[in-house]
Every structure is written in structure tokens, then in C-alpha cells.
Amino acid sequence: MNTYDQKVNLYFELKNTPESSRESYGRRIRSFTSFMKEQDHPFGHGSKERRQSISLP
């Protein structure tokens, strides 16, 4: 488990987040990273302007 996953899991634990919400978050993150890979922009790379241009409303 990487540092990001550990931080997210700790946040969920502290907020007593339901398992269904945790699963939904995981699906959304996987979908977003797939989208970024399809756009040839790996997650975590790129300029702030680029990230804002592809943000959903």
C-alpha cells in the first residue's frame, strides 16, 4: 500500500466513512486514472492549467 492509500484510508477511518462510500471513491479514482492514461497524461503529471482544463464541473 502506498502513502496516498494509507492517508486516504486513515481519513476514511477517522471520518467513519461507510464501506460503500470507500468503494465508490476507489471506482472514481480508477476511472479517473484510466481517463488520464487514455489522454496520455499519467496521473500526477502535467501543469495546473492542463488539470483544470480537463476537470469536470
PDB file of C-alpha atoms in Angstrom:
ATOM      1  CA  MET A   1       0.000   0.000   0.000  1.00  0.00           C
ATOM      2  CA  ASN A   2       1.442   3.373  -0.963  1.00  0.00           C
ATOM      3  CA  THR A   3       1.467   6.533   1.132  1.00  0.00           C
ATOM      4  CA  TYR A   4      -1.529   8.014  -0.688  1.00  0.00           C
ATOM      5  CA  ASP A   5      -3.638   4.921   0.004  1.00  0.00           C
ATOM      6  CA  GLN A   6      -2.604   4.965   3.650  1.00  0.00           C
ATOM      7  CA  LYS A   7      -3.608   8.609   4.032  1.00  0.00           C
ATOM      8  CA  VAL A   8      -6.953   8.066   2.319  1.00  0.00           C
ATOM      9  CA  ASN A   9      -7.699   5.000   4.441  1.00  0.00           C
ATOM     10  CA  LEU A  10      -6.793   6.889   7.617  1.00  0.00           C
ATOM     11  CA  TYR A  11      -9.077   9.749   6.588  1.00  0.00           C
ATOM     12  CA  PHE A  12     -11.934   7.314   5.932  1.00  0.00           C
ATOM     13  CA  GLU A  13     -11.368   5.657   9.312  1.00  0.00           C
ATOM     14  CA  LEU A  14     -11.279   8.967  11.184  1.00  0.00           C
ATOM     15  CA  LYS A  15     -14.446  10.157   9.453  1.00  0.00           C
ATOM     16  CA  ASN A  16     -16.125   6.772   9.968  1.00  0.00           C
ATOM     17  CA  THR A  17     -16.872   6.617   6.244  1.00  0.00           C
ATOM     18  CA  PRO A  18     -19.205   3.773   5.192  1.00  0.00           C
ATOM     19  CA  GLU A  19     -17.673   0.956   3.152  1.00  0.00           C
ATOM     20  CA  SER A  20     -19.942   1.756   0.197  1.00  0.00           C
ATOM     21  CA  SER A  21     -18.529   5.295   0.025  1.00  0.00           C
ATOM     22  CA  ARG A  22     -14.982   3.973   0.184  1.00  0.00           C
ATOM     23  CA  GLU A  23     -15.704   1.600  -2.699  1.00  0.00           C
ATOM     24  CA  SER A  24     -17.311   4.389  -4.717  1.00  0.00           C
ATOM     25  CA  TYR A  25     -14.269   6.597  -4.173  1.00  0.00           C
ATOM     26  CA  GLY A  26     -11.996   3.778  -5.351  1.00  0.00           C
ATOM     27  CA  ARG A  27     -14.053   3.281  -8.525  1.00  0.00           C
ATOM     28  CA  ARG A  28     -13.948   7.003  -9.284  1.00  0.00           C
ATOM     29  CA  ILE A  29     -10.181   7.202  -8.791  1.00  0.00           C
ATOM     30  CA  ARG A  30      -9.622   4.158 -11.036  1.00  0.00           C
ATOM     31  CA  SER A  31     -11.876   5.692 -13.685  1.00  0.00           C
ATOM     32  CA  PHE A  32     -10.023   8.995 -13.499  1.00  0.00           C
ATOM     33  CA  THR A  33      -6.587   7.380 -13.757  1.00  0.00           C
ATOM     34  CA  SER A  34      -7.770   5.336 -16.766  1.00  0.00           C
ATOM     35  CA  PHE A  35      -9.034   8.511 -18.400  1.00  0.00           C
ATOM     36  CA  MET A  36      -5.712  10.254 -17.781  1.00  0.00           C
ATOM     37  CA  LYS A  37      -3.779   7.315 -19.254  1.00  0.00           C
ATOM     38  CA  GLU A  38      -6.013   7.349 -22.351  1.00  0.00           C
ATOM     39  CA  GLN A  39      -5.226  11.048 -22.736  1.00  0.00           C
ATOM     40  CA  ASP A  40      -1.511  10.167 -22.447  1.00  0.00           C
ATOM     41  CA  HIS A  41      -1.244  12.174 -19.241  1.00  0.00           C
ATOM     42  CA  PRO A  42      -0.335   9.890 -16.346  1.00  0.00           C
ATOM     43  CA  PHE A  43      -1.891  10.796 -13.015  1.00  0.00           C
ATOM     44  CA  GLY A  44       0.216  13.269 -11.087  1.00  0.00           C
ATOM     45  CA  HIS A  45       1.842  14.828 -14.130  1.00  0.00           C
ATOM     46  CA  GLY A  46       1.062  17.947 -16.065  1.00  0.00           C
ATOM     47  CA  SER A  47       0.509  21.573 -15.409  1.00  0.00           C
ATOM     48  CA  LYS A  48      -2.145  23.109 -13.206  1.00  0.00           C
ATOM     49  CA  GLU A  49      -3.733  24.652 -16.305  1.00  0.00           C
ATOM     50  CA  ARG A  50      -3.964  21.244 -18.004  1.00  0.00           C
ATOM     51  CA  ARG A  51      -5.583  19.661 -14.945  1.00  0.00           C
ATOM     52  CA  GLN A  52      -8.115  22.484 -14.759  1.00  0.00           C
ATOM     53  CA  SER A  53      -8.936  22.175 -18.461  1.00  0.00           C
ATOM     54  CA  ILE A  54      -9.996  18.538 -18.059  1.00  0.00           C
ATOM     55  CA  SER A  55     -11.772  18.946 -14.723  1.00  0.00           C
ATOM     56  CA  LEU A  56     -15.392  18.004 -14.587  1.00  0.00           C
ATOM     57  CA  PRO A  57     -17.869  20.686 -13.480  1.00  0.00           C
TER      58      PRO A  57
END
